[in-house]
Short mmCIF file of C-alpha atoms in Angstrom, two decimals:
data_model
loop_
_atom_site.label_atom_id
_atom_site.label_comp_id
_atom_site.label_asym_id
_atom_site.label_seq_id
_atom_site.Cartn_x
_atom_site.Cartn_y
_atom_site.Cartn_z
CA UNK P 1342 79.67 61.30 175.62
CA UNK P 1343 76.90 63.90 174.98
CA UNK P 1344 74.48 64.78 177.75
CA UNK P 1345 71.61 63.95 175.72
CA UNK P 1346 72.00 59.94 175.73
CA UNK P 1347 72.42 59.83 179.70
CA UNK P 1348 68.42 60.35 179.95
CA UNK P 1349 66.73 57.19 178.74
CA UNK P 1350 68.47 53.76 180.30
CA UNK P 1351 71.24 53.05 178.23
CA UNK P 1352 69.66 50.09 176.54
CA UNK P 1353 66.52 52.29 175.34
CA UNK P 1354 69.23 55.45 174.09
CA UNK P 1355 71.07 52.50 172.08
CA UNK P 1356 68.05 50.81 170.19
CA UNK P 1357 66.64 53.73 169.94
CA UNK P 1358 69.54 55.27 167.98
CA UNK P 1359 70.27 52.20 165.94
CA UNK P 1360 66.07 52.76 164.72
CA UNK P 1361 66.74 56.03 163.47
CA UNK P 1362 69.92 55.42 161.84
CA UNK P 1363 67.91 52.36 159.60
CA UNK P 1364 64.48 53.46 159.53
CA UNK P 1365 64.70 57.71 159.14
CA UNK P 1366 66.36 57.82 155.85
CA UNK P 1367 63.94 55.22 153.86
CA UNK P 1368 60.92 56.97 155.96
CA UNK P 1369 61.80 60.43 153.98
CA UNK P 1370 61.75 58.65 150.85
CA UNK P 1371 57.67 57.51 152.34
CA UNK P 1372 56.49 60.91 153.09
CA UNK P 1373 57.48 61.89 149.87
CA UNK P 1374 55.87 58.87 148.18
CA UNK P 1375 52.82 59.38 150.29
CA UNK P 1376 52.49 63.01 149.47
CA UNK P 1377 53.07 63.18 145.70
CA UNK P 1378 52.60 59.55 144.44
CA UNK P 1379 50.07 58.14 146.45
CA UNK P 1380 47.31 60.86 147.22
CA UNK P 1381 48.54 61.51 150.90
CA UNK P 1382 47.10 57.99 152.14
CA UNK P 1383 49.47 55.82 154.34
CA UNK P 1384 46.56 53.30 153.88
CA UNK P 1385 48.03 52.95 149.61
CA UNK P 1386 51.29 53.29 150.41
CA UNK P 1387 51.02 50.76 153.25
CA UNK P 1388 48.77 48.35 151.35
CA UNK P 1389 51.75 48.77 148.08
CA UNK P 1390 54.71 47.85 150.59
CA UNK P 1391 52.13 45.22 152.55
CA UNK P 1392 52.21 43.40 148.80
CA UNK P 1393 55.56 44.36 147.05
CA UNK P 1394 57.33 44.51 150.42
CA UNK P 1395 61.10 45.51 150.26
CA UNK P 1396 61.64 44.96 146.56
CA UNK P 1397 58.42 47.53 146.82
CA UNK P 1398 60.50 50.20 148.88
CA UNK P 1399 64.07 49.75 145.92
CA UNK P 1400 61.35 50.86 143.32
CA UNK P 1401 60.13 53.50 144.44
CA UNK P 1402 63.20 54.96 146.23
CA UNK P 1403 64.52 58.00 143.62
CA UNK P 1404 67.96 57.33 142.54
CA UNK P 1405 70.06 60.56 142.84
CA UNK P 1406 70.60 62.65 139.86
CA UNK P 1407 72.85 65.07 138.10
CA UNK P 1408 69.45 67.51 138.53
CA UNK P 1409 69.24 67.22 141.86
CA UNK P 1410 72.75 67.24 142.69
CA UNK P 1411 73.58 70.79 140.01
CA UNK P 1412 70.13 71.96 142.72
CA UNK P 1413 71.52 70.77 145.80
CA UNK P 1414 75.14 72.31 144.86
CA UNK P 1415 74.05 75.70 144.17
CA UNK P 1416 71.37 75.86 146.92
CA UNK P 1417 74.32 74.95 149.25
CA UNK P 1418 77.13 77.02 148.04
CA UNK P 1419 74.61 80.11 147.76
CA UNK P 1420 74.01 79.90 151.34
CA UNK P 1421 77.37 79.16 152.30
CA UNK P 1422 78.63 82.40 150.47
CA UNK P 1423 75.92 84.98 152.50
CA UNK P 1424 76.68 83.01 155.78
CA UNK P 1425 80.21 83.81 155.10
CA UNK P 1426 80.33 87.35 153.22
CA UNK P 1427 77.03 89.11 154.18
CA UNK P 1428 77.83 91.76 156.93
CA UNK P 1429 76.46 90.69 160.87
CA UNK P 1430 76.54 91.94 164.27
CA UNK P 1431 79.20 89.94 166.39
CA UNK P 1432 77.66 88.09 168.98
CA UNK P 1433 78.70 85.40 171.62
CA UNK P 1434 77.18 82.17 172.84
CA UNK P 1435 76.87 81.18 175.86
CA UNK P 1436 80.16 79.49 177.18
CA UNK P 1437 80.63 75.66 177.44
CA UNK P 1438 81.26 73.31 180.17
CA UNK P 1439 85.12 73.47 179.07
CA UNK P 1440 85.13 77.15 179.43
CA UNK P 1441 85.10 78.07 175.37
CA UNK P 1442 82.54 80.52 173.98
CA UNK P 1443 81.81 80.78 170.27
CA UNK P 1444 81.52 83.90 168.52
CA UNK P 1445 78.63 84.37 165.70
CA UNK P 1446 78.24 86.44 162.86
CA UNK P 1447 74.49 87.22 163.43
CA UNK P 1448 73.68 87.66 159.40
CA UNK P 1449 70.54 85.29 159.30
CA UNK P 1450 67.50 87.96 158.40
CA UNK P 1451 69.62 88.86 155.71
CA UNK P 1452 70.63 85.76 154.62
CA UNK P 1453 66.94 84.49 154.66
CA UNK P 1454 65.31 87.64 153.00
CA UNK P 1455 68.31 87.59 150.22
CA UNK P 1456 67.36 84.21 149.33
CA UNK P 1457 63.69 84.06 149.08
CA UNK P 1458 64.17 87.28 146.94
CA UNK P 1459 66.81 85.63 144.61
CA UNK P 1460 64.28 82.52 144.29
CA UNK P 1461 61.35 84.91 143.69
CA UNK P 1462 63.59 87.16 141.17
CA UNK P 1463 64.90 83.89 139.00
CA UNK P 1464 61.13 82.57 138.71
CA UNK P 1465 59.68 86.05 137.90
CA UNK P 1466 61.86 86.73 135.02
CA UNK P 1467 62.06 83.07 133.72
CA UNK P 1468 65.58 82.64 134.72
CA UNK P 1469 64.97 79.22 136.67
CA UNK P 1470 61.16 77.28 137.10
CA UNK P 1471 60.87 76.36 141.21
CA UNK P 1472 58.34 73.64 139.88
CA UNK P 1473 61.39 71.83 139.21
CA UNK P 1474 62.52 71.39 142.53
CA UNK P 1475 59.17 69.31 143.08
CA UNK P 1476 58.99 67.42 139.95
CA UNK P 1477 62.85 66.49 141.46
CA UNK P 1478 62.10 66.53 145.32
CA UNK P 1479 61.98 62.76 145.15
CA UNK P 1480 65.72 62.43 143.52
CA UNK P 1481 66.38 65.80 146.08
CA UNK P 1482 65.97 64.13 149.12
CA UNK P 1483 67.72 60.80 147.71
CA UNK P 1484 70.42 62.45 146.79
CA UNK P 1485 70.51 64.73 150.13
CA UNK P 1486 69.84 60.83 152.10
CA UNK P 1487 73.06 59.44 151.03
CA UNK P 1488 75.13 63.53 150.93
CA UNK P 1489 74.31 63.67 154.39
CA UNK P 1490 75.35 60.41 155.18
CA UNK P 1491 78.89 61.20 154.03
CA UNK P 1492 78.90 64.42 155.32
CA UNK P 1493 78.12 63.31 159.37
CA UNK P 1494 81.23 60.71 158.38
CA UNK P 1495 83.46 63.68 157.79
CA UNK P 1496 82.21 65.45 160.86
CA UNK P 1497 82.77 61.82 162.86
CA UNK P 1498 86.46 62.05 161.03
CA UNK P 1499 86.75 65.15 161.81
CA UNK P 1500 86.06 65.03 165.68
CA UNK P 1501 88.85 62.61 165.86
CA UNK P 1502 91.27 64.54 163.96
CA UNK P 1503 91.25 67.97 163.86
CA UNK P 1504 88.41 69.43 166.26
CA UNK P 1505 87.79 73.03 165.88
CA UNK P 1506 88.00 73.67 170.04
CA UNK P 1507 87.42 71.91 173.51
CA UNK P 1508 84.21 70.81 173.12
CA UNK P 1509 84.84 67.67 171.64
CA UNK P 1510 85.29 63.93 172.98
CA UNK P 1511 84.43 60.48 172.44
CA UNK P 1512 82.18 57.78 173.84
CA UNK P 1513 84.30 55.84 172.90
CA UNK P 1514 81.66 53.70 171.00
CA UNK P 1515 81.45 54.65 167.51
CA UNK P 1516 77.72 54.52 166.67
CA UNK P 1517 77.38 56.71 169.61
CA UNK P 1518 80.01 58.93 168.16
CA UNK P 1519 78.24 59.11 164.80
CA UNK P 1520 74.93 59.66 165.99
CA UNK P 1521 75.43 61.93 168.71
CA UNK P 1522 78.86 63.73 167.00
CA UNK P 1523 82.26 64.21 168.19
CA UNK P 1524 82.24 68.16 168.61
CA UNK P 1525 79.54 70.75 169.88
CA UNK P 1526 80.82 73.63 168.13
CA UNK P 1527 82.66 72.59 164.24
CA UNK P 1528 83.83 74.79 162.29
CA UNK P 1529 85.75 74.95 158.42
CA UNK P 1530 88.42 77.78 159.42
CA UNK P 1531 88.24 80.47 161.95
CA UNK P 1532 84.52 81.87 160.63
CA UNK P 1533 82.29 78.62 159.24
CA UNK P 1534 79.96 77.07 161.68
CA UNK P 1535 79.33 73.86 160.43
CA UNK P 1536 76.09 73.50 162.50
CA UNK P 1537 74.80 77.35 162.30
CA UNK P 1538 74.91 76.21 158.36
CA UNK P 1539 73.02 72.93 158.59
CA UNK P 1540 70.56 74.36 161.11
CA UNK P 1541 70.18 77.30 160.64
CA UNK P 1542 70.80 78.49 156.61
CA UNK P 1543 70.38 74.72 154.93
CA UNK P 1544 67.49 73.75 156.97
CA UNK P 1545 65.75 76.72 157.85
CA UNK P 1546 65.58 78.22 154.82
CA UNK P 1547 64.78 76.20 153.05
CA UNK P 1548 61.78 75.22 155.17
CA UNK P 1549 60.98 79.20 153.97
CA UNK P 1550 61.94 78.24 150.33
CA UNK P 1551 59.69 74.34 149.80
CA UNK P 1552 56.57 76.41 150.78
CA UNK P 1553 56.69 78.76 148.04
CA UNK P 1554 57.58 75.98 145.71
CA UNK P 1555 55.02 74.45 146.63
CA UNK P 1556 52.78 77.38 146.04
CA UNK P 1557 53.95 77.89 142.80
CA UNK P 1558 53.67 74.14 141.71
CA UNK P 1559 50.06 74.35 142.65
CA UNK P 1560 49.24 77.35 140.51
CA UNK P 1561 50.70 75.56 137.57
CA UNK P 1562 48.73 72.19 137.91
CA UNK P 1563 45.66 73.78 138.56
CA UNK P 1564 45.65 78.02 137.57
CA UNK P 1565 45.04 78.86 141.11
CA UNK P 1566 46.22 78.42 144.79
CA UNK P 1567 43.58 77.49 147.24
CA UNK P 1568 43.04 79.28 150.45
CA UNK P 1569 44.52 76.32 152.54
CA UNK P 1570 47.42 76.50 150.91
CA UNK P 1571 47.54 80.09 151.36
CA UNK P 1572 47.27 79.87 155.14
CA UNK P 1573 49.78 77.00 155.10
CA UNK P 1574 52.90 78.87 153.69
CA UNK P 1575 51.96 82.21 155.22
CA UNK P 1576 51.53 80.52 158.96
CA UNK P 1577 55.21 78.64 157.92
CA UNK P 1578 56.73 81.94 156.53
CA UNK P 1579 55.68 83.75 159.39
CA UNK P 1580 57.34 81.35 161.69
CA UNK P 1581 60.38 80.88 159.63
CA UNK P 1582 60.97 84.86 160.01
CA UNK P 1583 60.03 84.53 163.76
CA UNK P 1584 62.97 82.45 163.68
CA UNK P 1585 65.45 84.34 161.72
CA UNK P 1586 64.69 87.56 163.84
CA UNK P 1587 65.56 85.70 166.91
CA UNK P 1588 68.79 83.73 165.52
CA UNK P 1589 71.34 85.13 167.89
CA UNK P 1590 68.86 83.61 170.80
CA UNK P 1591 68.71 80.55 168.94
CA UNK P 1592 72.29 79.95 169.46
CA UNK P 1593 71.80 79.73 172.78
CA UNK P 1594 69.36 76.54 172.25
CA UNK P 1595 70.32 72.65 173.70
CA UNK P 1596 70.32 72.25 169.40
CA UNK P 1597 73.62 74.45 168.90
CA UNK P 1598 74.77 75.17 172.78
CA UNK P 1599 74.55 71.07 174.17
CA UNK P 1600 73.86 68.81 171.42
CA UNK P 1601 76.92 67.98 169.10
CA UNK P 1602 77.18 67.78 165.42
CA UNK P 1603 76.26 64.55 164.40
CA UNK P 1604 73.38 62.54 162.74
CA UNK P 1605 71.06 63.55 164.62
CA UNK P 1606 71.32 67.34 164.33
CA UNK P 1607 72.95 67.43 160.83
CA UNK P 1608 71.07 64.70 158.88
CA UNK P 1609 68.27 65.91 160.78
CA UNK P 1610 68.55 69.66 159.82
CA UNK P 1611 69.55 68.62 156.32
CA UNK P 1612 67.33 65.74 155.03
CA UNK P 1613 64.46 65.59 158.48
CA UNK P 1614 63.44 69.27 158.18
CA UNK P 1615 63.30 70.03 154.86
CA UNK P 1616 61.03 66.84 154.08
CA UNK P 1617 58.89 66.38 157.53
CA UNK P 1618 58.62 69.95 158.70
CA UNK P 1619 57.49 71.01 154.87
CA UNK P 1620 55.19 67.95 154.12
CA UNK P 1621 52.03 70.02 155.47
CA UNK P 1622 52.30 72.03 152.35
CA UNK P 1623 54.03 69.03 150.19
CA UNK P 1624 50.58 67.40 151.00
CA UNK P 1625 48.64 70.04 149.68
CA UNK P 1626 50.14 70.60 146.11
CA UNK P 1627 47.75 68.07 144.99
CA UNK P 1628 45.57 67.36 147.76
CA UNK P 1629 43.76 71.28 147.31
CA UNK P 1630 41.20 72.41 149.85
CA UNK P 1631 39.04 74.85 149.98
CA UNK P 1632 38.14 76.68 153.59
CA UNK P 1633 36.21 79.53 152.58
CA UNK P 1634 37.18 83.03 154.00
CA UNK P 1635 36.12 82.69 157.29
CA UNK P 1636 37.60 79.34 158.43
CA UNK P 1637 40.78 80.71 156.48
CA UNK P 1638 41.15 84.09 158.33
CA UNK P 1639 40.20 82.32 161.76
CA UNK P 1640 42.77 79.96 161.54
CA UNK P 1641 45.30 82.14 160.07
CA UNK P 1642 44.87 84.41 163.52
CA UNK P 1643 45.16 81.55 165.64
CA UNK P 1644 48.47 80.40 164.62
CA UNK P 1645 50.19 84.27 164.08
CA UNK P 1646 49.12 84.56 167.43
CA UNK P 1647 50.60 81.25 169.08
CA UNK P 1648 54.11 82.40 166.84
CA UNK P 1649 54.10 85.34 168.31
CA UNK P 1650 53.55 84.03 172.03
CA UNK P 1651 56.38 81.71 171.06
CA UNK P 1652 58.34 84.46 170.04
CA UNK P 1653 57.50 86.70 173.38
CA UNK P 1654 58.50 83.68 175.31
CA UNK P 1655 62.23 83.49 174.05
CA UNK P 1656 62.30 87.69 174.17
CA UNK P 1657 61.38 87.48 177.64
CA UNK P 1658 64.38 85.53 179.00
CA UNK P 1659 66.60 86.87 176.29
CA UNK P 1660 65.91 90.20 177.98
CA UNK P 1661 65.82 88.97 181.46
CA UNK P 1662 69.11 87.61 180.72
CA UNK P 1663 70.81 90.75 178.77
CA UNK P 1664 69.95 92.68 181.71
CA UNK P 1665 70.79 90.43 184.40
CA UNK P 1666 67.02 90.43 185.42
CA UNK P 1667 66.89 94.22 186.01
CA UNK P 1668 64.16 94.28 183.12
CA UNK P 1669 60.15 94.47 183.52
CA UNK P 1670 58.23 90.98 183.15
CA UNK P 1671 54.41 91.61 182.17
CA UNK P 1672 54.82 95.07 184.36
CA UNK P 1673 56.61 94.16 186.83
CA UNK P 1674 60.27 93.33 188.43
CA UNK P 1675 61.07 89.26 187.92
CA UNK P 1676 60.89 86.95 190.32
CA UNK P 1677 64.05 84.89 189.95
CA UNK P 1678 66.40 82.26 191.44
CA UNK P 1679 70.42 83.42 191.39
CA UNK P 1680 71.69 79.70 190.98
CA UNK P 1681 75.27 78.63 190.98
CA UNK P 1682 77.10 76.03 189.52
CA UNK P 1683 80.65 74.86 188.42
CA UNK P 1684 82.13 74.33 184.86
CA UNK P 1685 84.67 71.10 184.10
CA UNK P 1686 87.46 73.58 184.55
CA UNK P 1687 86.36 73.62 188.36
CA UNK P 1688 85.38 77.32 188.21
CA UNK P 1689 82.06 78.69 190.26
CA UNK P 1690 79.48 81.04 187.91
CA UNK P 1691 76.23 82.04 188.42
CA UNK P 1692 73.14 82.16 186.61
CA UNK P 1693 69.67 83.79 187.07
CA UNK P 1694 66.41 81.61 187.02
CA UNK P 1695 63.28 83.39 185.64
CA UNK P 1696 60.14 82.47 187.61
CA UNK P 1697 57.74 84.65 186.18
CA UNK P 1698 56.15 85.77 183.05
CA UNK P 1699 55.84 82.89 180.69
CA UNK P 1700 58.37 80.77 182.16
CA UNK P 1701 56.05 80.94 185.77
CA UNK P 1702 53.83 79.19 183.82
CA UNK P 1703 55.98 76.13 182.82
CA UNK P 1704 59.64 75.41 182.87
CA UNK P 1705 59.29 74.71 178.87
CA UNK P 1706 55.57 76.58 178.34
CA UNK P 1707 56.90 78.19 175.05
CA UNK P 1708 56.44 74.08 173.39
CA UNK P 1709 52.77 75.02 173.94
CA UNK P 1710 52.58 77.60 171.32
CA UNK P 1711 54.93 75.63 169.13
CA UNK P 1712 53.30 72.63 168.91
CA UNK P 1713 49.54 75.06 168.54
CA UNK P 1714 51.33 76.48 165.52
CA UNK P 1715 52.66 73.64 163.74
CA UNK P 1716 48.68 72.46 164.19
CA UNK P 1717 47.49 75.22 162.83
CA UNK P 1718 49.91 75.45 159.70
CA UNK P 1719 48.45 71.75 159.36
CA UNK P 1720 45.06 72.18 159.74
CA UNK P 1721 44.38 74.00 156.41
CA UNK P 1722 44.15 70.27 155.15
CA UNK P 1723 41.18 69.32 157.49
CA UNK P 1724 40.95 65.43 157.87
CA UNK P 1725 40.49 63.62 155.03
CA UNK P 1726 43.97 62.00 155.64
CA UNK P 1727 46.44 61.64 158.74
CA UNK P 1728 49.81 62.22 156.88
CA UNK P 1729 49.60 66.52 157.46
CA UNK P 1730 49.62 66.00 160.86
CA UNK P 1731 52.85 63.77 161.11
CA UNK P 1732 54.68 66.62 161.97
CA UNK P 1733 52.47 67.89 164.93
CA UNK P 1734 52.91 64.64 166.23
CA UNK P 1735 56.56 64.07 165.60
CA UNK P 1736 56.89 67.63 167.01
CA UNK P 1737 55.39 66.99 170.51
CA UNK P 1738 56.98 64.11 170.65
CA UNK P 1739 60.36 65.51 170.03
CA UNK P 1740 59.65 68.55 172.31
CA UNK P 1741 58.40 66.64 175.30
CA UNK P 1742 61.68 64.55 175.00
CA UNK P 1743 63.44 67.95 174.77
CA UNK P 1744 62.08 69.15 178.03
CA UNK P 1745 62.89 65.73 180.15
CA UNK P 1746 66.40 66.04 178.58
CA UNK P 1747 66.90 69.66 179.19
CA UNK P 1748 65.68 69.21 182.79
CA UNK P 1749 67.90 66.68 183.97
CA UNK P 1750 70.59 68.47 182.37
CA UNK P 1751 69.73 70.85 184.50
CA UNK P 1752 69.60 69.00 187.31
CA UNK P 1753 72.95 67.96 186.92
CA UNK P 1754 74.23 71.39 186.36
CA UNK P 1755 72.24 73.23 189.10
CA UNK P 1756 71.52 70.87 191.89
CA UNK P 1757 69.65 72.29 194.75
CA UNK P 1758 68.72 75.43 192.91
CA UNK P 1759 66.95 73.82 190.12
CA UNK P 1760 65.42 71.75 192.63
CA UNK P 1761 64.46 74.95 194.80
CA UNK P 1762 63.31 75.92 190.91
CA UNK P 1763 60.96 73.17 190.19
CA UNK P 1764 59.08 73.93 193.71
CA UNK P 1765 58.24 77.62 192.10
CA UNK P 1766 57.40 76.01 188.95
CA UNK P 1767 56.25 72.67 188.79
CA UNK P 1768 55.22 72.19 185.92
CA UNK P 1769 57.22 71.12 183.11
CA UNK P 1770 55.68 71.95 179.94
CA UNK P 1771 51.79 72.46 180.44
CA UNK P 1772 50.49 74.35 183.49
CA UNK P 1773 48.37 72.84 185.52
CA UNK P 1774 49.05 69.47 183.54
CA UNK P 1775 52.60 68.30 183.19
#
């Protein structure tokens, strides 16, 4: 069974999964609604389900299409052909409780800048229109629903079958098995990570690609793109790339290194992101606003500044960790705890705890600036409605969750020294808070 259900009593894990399995897939389909049908207000689209109830929900839910399917397809295949063929540095992740360790072809920048210049290129010389990824987001993310569906059934089938190493069991329960997944690292062949292509080229680029659809749709409804739409997609870009620089450290994430490939990673990467974590800018297509320069430039500061603590976080105890903690922290030598502990395989390793720098300030400060971004790539809507800020919510909720889960999976894996840890730093995710 995964480590990530064995936080929350068992009852709480178990409803909890069976409301995402029934209620995330038709609440894409709302966002969308909400954001291009019914001018951004839950209060219409509330008030049209409150009065056509489900019947209400079957007529506006997008069938799937031969459009979006041909967009889906290509988008797909594109990305599976750089992750596969563009050249990489070989790099290893961090080795799992049965003693494996994968090895990465670390091609993501490149895969990433490729793509948005391919999308660019096509639109520029009238080759293929990005506004028609929008007009057919609806019958996208239908048509993605029901894909990804299938596709976390193969990975379920899969698990049982033919697993691509040791990391792979089951629950024995098989809603647990299909939610959580059968195997933490999956792979097609000797060289395709399944989940390094849902999370990492599927999802993540194409929470750089939505953006500049969006930005394009925009100009063509109206003949210009307004300033908060401008902040919006340069704030996400920026991020994205943050991202894509730091890839190899990524891979060393609870996402790719503890949680397995199942529903809730791969539907999540492949239907979740590219709806929720884009709807900020979705919103603004046709909800324009206008900031004027100075509210524009202030908040565009504000939120390169909290991606690039974010960013200094990770480098930090990437760097601490490539050099065994022989490396400077804000000047000086680290402060650290040398904790052991002991795989499945009953062998004794070590690892070094960084108590300094950021992570003196919190166990899991670097949420701070995450969530601070996220507001401030929202923001650029002000408040005339609630639905741009969904994802700051859904964010800190998901990240607060991530830091109980990852600390009493640390618990279990370092006993006394993580408890010797949590007396250095006590808080968990905001200093002098929680």
């Amino acid at each position: 069974m995964a480590e990530s259900q064995l936080v929350h009593p068992p009852l709480v894990t178990y409803l909890s999964m069976i409301a995402l399995l029934t209620l995330a897939p038709p609440f894409v389909i709302l966002m969308w609604y909400t954001n291009v049908h019914a001018d951004g207000s839950v209060l219409q689209t509330f008030n049209y389900l409150r009065e056509n109830g489900l019947q209400g929900l079957i007529d506006i839910w997008p069938r799937p299409s031969a459009v979006a399917g041909k967009i889906i397809i290509c988008y797909a295949l594109f990305e599976a052909a750089l992750q596969l063929l563009l050249p990489g540095k070989t790099v290893q992740g961090p080795i799992s409780p049965t003693g494996h360790r994968p090895v990465y072809k670390a091609n993501g920048m490149a895969a990433y800048i490729v793509t948005l210049i391919t999308y660019l290129s096509l639109w520029w010389f009238g080759i293929f229109n990005p506004t028609i990824v929008y007009d057919h987001l609806g019958e996208i993310l239908s048509t993605l629903n029901f894909g990804s569906l299938i596709f976390c059934l193969f990975l379920y089938i899969k698990g049982h079958v033919a697993p691509s190493s040791t990391d792979h069991g089951s629950s024995g329960n098989i809603i647990i098995d299909f939610y959580w997944g059968m195997e933490l690292y999956p792979r097609i062949g000797k060289h395709f990570d399944i989940k390094v292509f849902t999370n990492c080229r599927f999802g993540m680029i194409s929470w750089g690609v939505l953006p500049i659809t969006y930005c394009i749709k925009q100009y063509e409804e109206y003949g210009s793109l307004s300033d908060s739409m401008l902040v919006n997609t340069i704030l996400t870009l920026v991020y994205v790339t943050k991202f894509f620089w730091w890839e190899a450290g990524y891979w060393n994430t609870m996402d790719i290194a503890h949680d397995r490939a199942g529903f809730y990673i791969c539907w999540g990467c492949l239907v979740w992101l590219p709806c929720i974590y884009t709807s900020p800018g979705m919103y603004l297509v046709k909800q324009p606003v206008n900031l004027g320069l100075q509210l524009a430039i202030y908040i565009l500061v504000a939120g390169v500044l909290c991606v690039y603590i974010n960013y200094d976080c990770d480098r930090q105890r990437q760097e601490f960790r490539r050099t065994n903690g022989k490396c400077l922290v804000w000047g000086k030598a680290p402060s650290k705890i040398v904790a052991s502990y002991t795989t499945t395989t009953g062998e004794t390793k070590t690892s070094l705890l960084l108590t300094s720098g950021w992570w003196g300030l919190a166990r899991h400060f670097h949420y701070v600036p995450e969530i601070l971004a996220s507001f401030f790539w929202s923001v650029p809507a002000l408040f005339n409605h609630f639905i741009p800020y969904f994802y700051v919510i859904y964010l800190t909720i998901l990240l607060f969750d991530r830091a109980k889960r990852d600390d009493d999976r640390c618990k279990s894996k370092y006993g006394k020294y993580w408890k010797l840890y949590c007396e250095k730093v006590p808080y968990r995710v905001i200093p002098g808070i929680y």
